[in-house]
Amino acid sequence: MAGMRTVEELLALAPDLYDITVFGAEPHGNYNRILLSPVLAGEKSVDDIMLNTREWYDANGITLHAGDPVVDIDRRRRIVRARSGLEVRYDRLLIATGSKPFIIPVPGHELPGVLAFRDIADVEGMLEAARNHQRAVVIGGGLLGLEAANGLAKQGMEVTVVHVTDALMNQQLDKPAAQLLQRALEARGLKFMLEAQTTEIVGPDRVSAVRFKDGTDAFTEISADLVVMTAGVRPNIELARSAGLHCERAIVVDDTLQSYDPRVYAVGECVQHRRATFGLVAPIWEQAKVCAAHLAGAGHRRYVQQASPTRLKVTGIELYSVGDFMGGEGSEDLVLRDARRGVYKRLVLDGPRLTGAVLYGDVQDGPWYFDLIQRGADISAMRHTLLFGPALAA
């Protein structure tokens, strides 16, 4: 998504400046990974989430080598070599290798039936498991894990989510919102094991159970025909590192998305900008705009990090969080709870500024709160009506 968004922006600015060649590991054109969850849930098809078809590449004069990833970059000769042996010279190189799922290295993690949730092949594997098996365990109660669990449940599987902390989506939600979310998902038939650390995936020939240690240090085992790992991702930087590019947690880039080699750019989940790495769409789209402008020779733009909201893509559950929603010393909370309607709002103030928001059940004012945070607006005059949205605040 990141690489081809950059190409789209470049074509809009300077359509004839470069001969463009694209290499990709997957055997398709680019697609919207954010919509893999609706594909798993049966709400969309693979064709629905394709962003650019092969015809689009042809129409724009772009050479596409799908299913043939680059395995070597010779920066001295300015040549990339693909797995097939094909070599292509470059004047400018854009690396957008994204991230790889973190597979917890417990005994049994390589057994058949253990999958990540990262690409179309993973979704196809989960759908195949749902057709032939009954019990699934999802390891990781973050955004991706809950979307995977919901999708598998909609495919008819019995799903248990195993999470290492005592609250779901603990990086995006405070505890009251996490508890509301858990109750809503339990009402859909999902089961949860919190404060549980996975210790082993049991085989021998295919996954049959997951063994973990719970909060009391006792060991528990639950049956499983499918295990989905959603315990985080790591920037995919092996190719860049082997080429001698400067990497820390990810490929280090400057404000124009250039690496330490001025002929090599990088965007997306594989980059590190001012010590930060990225996993949400909004900042990556901004990176694409800045990088394309620089590649087009209109390099007056600079990438500036900004907060991005989090939304859960589970049908019928409305959830929105943004900014520093946990607060700190000297911060204040404004909280609204409406148990009957299933609505929870928490706004975090630092003096006259709104710094964070968590919304559950009623998220329509989320973009307005986001705008107030982005602008650093003084909310003193509307403090008493802030929880009730822009109409009353105005």
Coordinates of C-alpha atoms in Angstrom, one line a residue:
M1 CA 0.0 0.0 0.0
A2 CA 2.7 2.5 1.0
G3 CA 4.9 1.9 -2.1
M4 CA 2.1 2.1 -4.6
R5 CA 0.5 5.1 -3.0
T6 CA 3.9 6.9 -3.4
V7 CA 3.9 5.9 -7.1
E8 CA 0.3 7.2 -7.6
E9 CA 1.4 10.5 -6.0
L10 CA 4.4 10.6 -8.2
L11 CA 2.4 10.0 -11.4
A12 CA 0.1 12.9 -10.5
L13 CA 3.1 15.2 -10.2
A14 CA 5.5 14.0 -12.9
P15 CA 3.9 11.2 -15.0
D16 CA 6.8 11.1 -17.5
L17 CA 9.8 11.6 -15.3
Y18 CA 10.7 8.0 -14.6
D19 CA 10.4 4.5 -16.2
I20 CA 9.0 2.7 -13.2
T21 CA 9.5 -1.0 -12.3
V22 CA 7.8 -2.6 -9.4
F23 CA 8.7 -5.8 -7.6
G24 CA 6.4 -7.5 -5.1
A25 CA 6.6 -10.7 -3.1
E26 CA 2.9 -11.5 -3.5
P27 CA 1.4 -12.7 -6.8
H28 CA -1.1 -9.9 -7.1
G29 CA -1.2 -6.2 -7.7
N30 CA -1.5 -4.0 -4.6
Y31 CA -4.6 -4.3 -2.4
N32 CA -6.0 -2.7 0.7
R33 CA -4.6 -4.7 3.7
I34 CA -6.9 -2.8 6.0
L35 CA -9.9 -4.6 4.4
L36 CA -8.5 -8.1 5.0
S37 CA -10.8 -8.3 8.1
P38 CA -14.0 -7.9 6.1
V39 CA -12.7 -10.5 3.6
L40 CA -12.2 -13.0 6.5
A41 CA -15.6 -12.1 7.9
G42 CA -17.2 -12.8 4.5
E43 CA -18.3 -9.2 4.0
K44 CA -16.0 -8.5 1.0
S45 CA -14.2 -10.6 -1.6
V46 CA -10.5 -10.4 -2.6
D47 CA -11.5 -8.6 -5.8
D48 CA -13.3 -5.9 -3.7
I49 CA -10.1 -4.9 -1.9
M50 CA -7.7 -4.7 -5.0
L51 CA -6.5 -1.1 -5.4
N52 CA -4.7 -1.4 -8.7
T53 CA -5.2 -4.1 -11.3
R54 CA -2.6 -5.4 -13.7
E55 CA -4.4 -3.3 -16.4
W56 CA -3.7 -0.2 -14.3
Y57 CA 0.0 -0.9 -14.3
D58 CA 0.0 -1.5 -18.0
A59 CA -2.0 1.7 -18.7
N60 CA 0.5 3.7 -16.7
G61 CA 3.5 2.2 -18.3
I62 CA 4.7 0.5 -15.1
T63 CA 6.5 -2.9 -15.3
L64 CA 5.2 -5.2 -12.6
H65 CA 7.0 -8.3 -11.4
A66 CA 4.5 -9.8 -9.0
G67 CA 5.5 -12.9 -7.0
D68 CA 9.2 -12.1 -7.6
P69 CA 10.7 -10.2 -4.6
V70 CA 14.0 -8.4 -4.7
V71 CA 16.6 -10.4 -2.8
D72 CA 19.7 -8.2 -3.3
I73 CA 20.5 -4.5 -3.8
D74 CA 23.9 -3.6 -5.2
R75 CA 24.1 0.1 -4.3
R76 CA 27.5 0.6 -5.9
R77 CA 26.3 -0.6 -9.4
R78 CA 22.7 0.6 -8.7
I79 CA 21.2 -2.7 -9.5
V80 CA 18.5 -4.8 -7.8
R81 CA 18.3 -8.5 -8.3
A82 CA 15.1 -10.5 -7.9
R83 CA 14.6 -14.1 -6.7
S84 CA 14.2 -15.1 -10.3
G85 CA 17.6 -13.8 -11.2
L86 CA 16.3 -10.8 -13.1
E87 CA 18.4 -7.7 -12.6
V88 CA 17.2 -4.1 -13.1
R89 CA 19.2 -0.9 -12.9
Y90 CA 17.9 2.1 -11.0
D91 CA 18.5 5.9 -10.7
R92 CA 16.2 6.1 -7.7
L93 CA 15.1 3.2 -5.5
L94 CA 12.0 3.1 -3.2
I95 CA 11.9 0.5 -0.5
A96 CA 8.4 -0.3 0.9
T97 CA 8.9 -3.8 2.3
G98 CA 6.4 -3.1 5.2
S99 CA 6.6 -5.3 8.2
K100 CA 6.4 -9.0 9.1
P101 CA 4.2 -10.6 11.8
F102 CA 5.9 -11.5 15.0
I103 CA 5.6 -15.2 15.5
I104 CA 6.1 -16.1 19.2
P105 CA 9.0 -18.5 19.2
V106 CA 7.4 -21.1 21.5
P107 CA 7.7 -24.9 20.9
G108 CA 5.3 -25.8 18.1
H109 CA 5.1 -22.5 16.4
E110 CA 6.0 -24.0 13.0
L111 CA 3.3 -26.7 13.1
P112 CA 0.7 -26.8 10.3
G113 CA -2.3 -24.8 11.4
V114 CA -0.3 -21.9 12.9
L115 CA -0.9 -18.7 10.8
A116 CA -0.3 -15.0 11.0
F117 CA -2.9 -12.4 9.8
R118 CA -1.0 -10.3 7.4
D119 CA -1.9 -11.0 3.7
I120 CA -4.3 -12.7 1.4
A121 CA -2.6 -16.0 1.7
D122 CA -3.1 -15.9 5.5
V123 CA -6.8 -15.1 5.0
E124 CA -7.2 -18.0 2.5
G125 CA -5.5 -20.3 5.0
M126 CA -7.9 -19.2 7.8
L127 CA -11.0 -19.6 5.5
E128 CA -9.8 -23.1 4.6
A129 CA -9.4 -24.0 8.3
A130 CA -12.9 -22.7 9.1
R131 CA -14.3 -25.0 6.4
N132 CA -12.7 -28.1 7.8
H133 CA -12.2 -27.4 11.6
Q134 CA -14.0 -26.0 14.5
R135 CA -11.8 -24.5 17.2
A136 CA -9.5 -21.5 16.8
V137 CA -7.2 -19.7 19.2
V138 CA -6.1 -16.1 18.5
I139 CA -3.0 -15.1 20.3
G140 CA -3.0 -11.3 20.9
G141 CA -5.9 -9.2 22.0
G142 CA -5.0 -6.1 20.1
L143 CA -6.7 -4.5 17.1
L144 CA -5.7 -7.1 14.6
G145 CA -6.4 -10.0 16.9
L146 CA -9.9 -9.0 17.6
E147 CA -10.7 -8.4 13.9
A148 CA -9.3 -11.9 13.2
A149 CA -11.3 -13.4 16.1
N150 CA -14.5 -11.8 14.9
G151 CA -14.0 -12.9 11.3
L152 CA -13.3 -16.5 12.3
A153 CA -16.4 -16.5 14.6
K154 CA -18.5 -15.3 11.6
Q155 CA -17.2 -18.2 9.7
G156 CA -18.6 -20.5 12.3
M157 CA -15.5 -21.3 14.4
E158 CA -15.4 -21.4 18.2
V159 CA -12.8 -18.7 19.0
T160 CA -10.8 -18.0 22.1
V161 CA -8.6 -14.9 22.3
V162 CA -5.5 -15.3 24.5
H163 CA -4.0 -12.0 25.7
V164 CA -1.0 -11.3 27.8
T165 CA -2.3 -8.3 29.7
D166 CA -5.5 -7.8 31.8
A167 CA -7.3 -5.6 29.2
L168 CA -8.0 -5.9 25.4
M169 CA -6.4 -3.3 23.1
N170 CA -4.4 -2.0 26.0
Q171 CA -2.3 0.2 23.8
Q172 CA -5.4 2.0 22.4
L173 CA -8.0 1.8 25.2
D174 CA -8.3 2.5 28.8
K175 CA -9.8 -0.2 31.0
P176 CA -13.4 0.9 31.2
A177 CA -13.6 1.0 27.4
A178 CA -11.8 -2.3 27.1
Q179 CA -14.3 -4.0 29.4
L180 CA -17.2 -2.7 27.4
L181 CA -15.6 -4.0 24.3
Q182 CA -14.9 -7.4 25.8
R183 CA -18.6 -7.7 27.0
A184 CA -19.8 -6.8 23.5
L185 CA -17.5 -9.5 21.9
E186 CA -18.5 -12.1 24.5
A187 CA -22.1 -11.5 23.5
R188 CA -21.1 -12.5 20.0
G189 CA -19.7 -15.8 21.3
L190 CA -16.0 -15.0 21.6
K191 CA -14.1 -16.3 24.7
F192 CA -11.2 -14.6 26.3
M193 CA -8.2 -15.7 28.4
L194 CA -6.5 -12.6 29.8
E195 CA -3.2 -12.4 31.6
A196 CA -2.2 -15.6 29.9
Q197 CA 1.2 -16.2 28.5
T198 CA 1.5 -18.8 25.7
T199 CA 4.2 -21.4 26.5
E200 CA 3.6 -24.1 23.8
I201 CA 1.6 -25.1 20.8
V202 CA 0.8 -28.8 21.0
G203 CA 1.1 -31.1 17.9
P204 CA 2.5 -33.4 16.8
D205 CA 1.5 -33.3 13.1
R206 CA -0.9 -30.4 13.2
V207 CA -1.8 -28.0 16.0
S208 CA -4.2 -29.7 18.5
A209 CA -4.0 -27.4 21.5
V210 CA -2.4 -24.3 23.0
R211 CA -0.7 -24.4 26.4
F212 CA -0.2 -21.3 28.5
K213 CA 0.6 -20.0 31.9
D214 CA -2.2 -17.9 33.5
G215 CA -1.9 -15.1 36.1
T216 CA -1.6 -17.6 39.0
D217 CA 1.4 -19.4 37.3
A218 CA -0.8 -22.4 36.7
F219 CA -0.6 -24.1 33.3
T220 CA -3.8 -24.4 31.2
E221 CA -4.4 -26.1 27.9
I222 CA -7.2 -25.5 25.5
S223 CA -8.0 -27.4 22.3
A224 CA -7.3 -25.7 19.0
D225 CA -7.4 -26.7 15.3
L226 CA -6.1 -23.3 14.2
V227 CA -3.8 -20.8 15.9
V228 CA -3.6 -17.2 14.6
M229 CA -0.6 -15.2 15.8
T230 CA -1.4 -11.5 16.1
A231 CA 1.2 -10.5 18.7
G232 CA 2.6 -7.6 16.8
V233 CA 4.8 -6.9 13.8
R234 CA 8.4 -6.1 13.1
P235 CA 9.7 -3.8 10.3
N236 CA 10.9 -5.9 7.4
I237 CA 14.4 -4.5 7.0
E238 CA 16.6 -7.6 6.1
L239 CA 17.0 -6.5 2.5
A240 CA 17.9 -3.0 3.4
R241 CA 20.3 -4.1 6.1
S242 CA 22.0 -6.5 3.8
A243 CA 22.5 -3.7 1.3
G244 CA 24.3 -1.7 4.0
L245 CA 21.7 0.9 4.5
H246 CA 21.6 2.5 8.0
C247 CA 19.0 0.7 10.1
E248 CA 18.1 0.8 13.7
R249 CA 14.6 -0.6 14.5
A250 CA 13.8 0.1 10.9
I251 CA 15.3 1.9 7.9
V252 CA 16.4 5.4 9.2
V253 CA 15.0 8.2 6.9
D254 CA 15.1 12.0 7.1
D255 CA 12.2 14.4 6.6
T256 CA 12.1 13.7 2.8
L257 CA 12.0 9.9 3.4
Q258 CA 15.6 9.6 2.0
S259 CA 17.8 7.0 3.6
Y260 CA 21.5 7.7 4.3
D261 CA 22.0 6.8 0.6
P262 CA 20.4 9.8 -1.2
R263 CA 19.4 7.6 -4.1
V264 CA 17.4 5.3 -1.9
Y265 CA 14.1 6.2 -0.3
A266 CA 11.8 4.3 2.0
V267 CA 8.2 4.6 3.1
G268 CA 5.7 2.8 5.3
E269 CA 6.1 0.3 8.1
C270 CA 9.7 -0.4 7.2
V271 CA 10.9 3.1 8.1
Q272 CA 12.0 4.9 11.2
H273 CA 11.7 8.7 11.3
R274 CA 12.9 10.6 14.3
R275 CA 13.0 7.4 16.4
A276 CA 9.3 6.5 15.5
T277 CA 8.0 3.6 13.5
F278 CA 4.5 3.5 11.9
G279 CA 1.6 1.1 11.5
L280 CA -1.4 3.3 10.7
V281 CA -2.5 4.5 7.3
A282 CA -2.8 8.3 7.8
P283 CA 0.9 8.9 8.6
I284 CA 2.0 6.5 5.8
W285 CA -0.2 8.4 3.2
E286 CA 1.5 11.6 4.3
Q287 CA 4.9 9.9 3.8
A288 CA 3.9 8.9 0.3
K289 CA 3.0 12.6 -0.6
V290 CA 6.3 13.9 0.8
C291 CA 8.4 11.2 -0.8
A292 CA 6.7 11.6 -4.2
A293 CA 7.2 15.4 -4.1
H294 CA 10.9 14.9 -3.5
L295 CA 11.2 12.2 -6.3
A296 CA 9.4 14.6 -8.7
G297 CA 11.9 17.4 -8.0
A298 CA 9.3 19.4 -6.0
G299 CA 11.0 18.7 -2.7
H300 CA 9.7 21.6 -0.7
R301 CA 7.6 19.3 1.5
R302 CA 8.8 17.8 4.8
Y303 CA 7.3 14.9 6.7
V304 CA 6.0 15.9 10.1
Q305 CA 4.7 13.3 12.5
Q306 CA 1.1 13.8 13.8
A307 CA -1.2 11.8 16.0
S308 CA -3.5 9.3 14.2
P309 CA -6.9 7.9 15.4
T310 CA -7.5 4.2 15.9
R311 CA -10.8 2.6 14.8
L312 CA -11.9 -1.0 15.3
K313 CA -13.2 -2.7 12.1
V314 CA -15.7 -5.0 13.7
T315 CA -19.3 -4.7 12.3
G316 CA -21.6 -3.2 14.8
I317 CA -19.0 -2.1 17.3
E318 CA -18.0 1.6 17.3
L319 CA -14.7 2.5 18.9
Y320 CA -12.3 5.4 18.4
S321 CA -9.2 6.5 20.3
V322 CA -6.6 9.2 19.6
G323 CA -3.8 11.0 21.4
D324 CA -2.6 10.6 24.9
F325 CA -5.7 9.0 26.3
M326 CA -4.0 7.7 29.5
G327 CA -3.0 11.1 30.8
G328 CA -0.3 11.9 33.4
E329 CA 0.6 14.0 36.3
G330 CA -1.5 17.2 36.2
S331 CA -3.9 16.0 33.5
E332 CA -7.7 15.9 34.0
D333 CA -10.3 13.5 32.8
L334 CA -13.8 14.2 31.6
V335 CA -15.9 11.0 31.6
L336 CA -19.4 10.2 30.4
R337 CA -20.9 6.7 31.0
D338 CA -24.3 5.7 29.7
A339 CA -24.6 2.0 30.5
R340 CA -28.0 1.5 29.0
R341 CA -26.9 2.8 25.6
G342 CA -23.5 1.2 25.9
V343 CA -21.8 4.6 25.5
Y344 CA -18.5 5.6 27.1
K345 CA -16.4 8.7 26.5
R346 CA -13.2 9.8 28.2
L347 CA -11.4 13.1 27.3
V348 CA -8.0 13.9 28.7
L349 CA -7.2 17.6 29.3
D350 CA -3.8 19.1 30.0
G351 CA -4.6 22.7 31.1
P352 CA -6.7 24.3 28.4
R353 CA -5.8 21.7 25.7
L354 CA -7.4 18.4 24.8
T355 CA -4.7 15.8 24.5
G356 CA -6.5 12.5 24.1
A357 CA -9.9 10.8 23.7
V358 CA -11.4 7.4 24.0
L359 CA -15.0 6.9 22.6
Y360 CA -17.0 3.7 22.7
G361 CA -20.5 3.2 21.3
D362 CA -20.9 6.8 20.1
V363 CA -17.9 7.9 17.9
Q364 CA -19.5 10.5 15.6
D365 CA -17.6 13.3 17.4
G366 CA -14.2 11.6 17.1
P367 CA -13.0 13.6 14.1
W368 CA -13.9 16.9 15.9
Y369 CA -11.9 15.9 19.0
F370 CA -9.1 14.8 16.7
D371 CA -9.1 18.3 15.1
L372 CA -9.0 20.0 18.5
I373 CA -6.0 17.9 19.5
Q374 CA -4.2 18.5 16.2
R375 CA -4.7 22.3 16.4
G376 CA -3.9 22.5 20.1
A377 CA -7.1 24.5 20.5
D378 CA -7.9 26.3 23.7
I379 CA -11.1 24.5 25.0
S380 CA -11.4 26.5 28.2
A381 CA -14.7 28.2 27.1
M382 CA -16.4 24.9 26.2
R383 CA -14.9 22.7 28.9
H384 CA -18.4 22.0 30.5
T385 CA -20.0 21.0 27.3
L386 CA -17.0 19.3 25.6
L387 CA -18.3 15.8 26.2
F388 CA -21.5 16.5 24.4
G389 CA -19.9 17.4 21.0
P390 CA -19.6 20.4 18.7
A391 CA -23.2 21.4 18.6
L392 CA -23.5 22.2 22.3
A393 CA -19.9 23.4 22.5
A394 CA -20.6 26.0 19.8

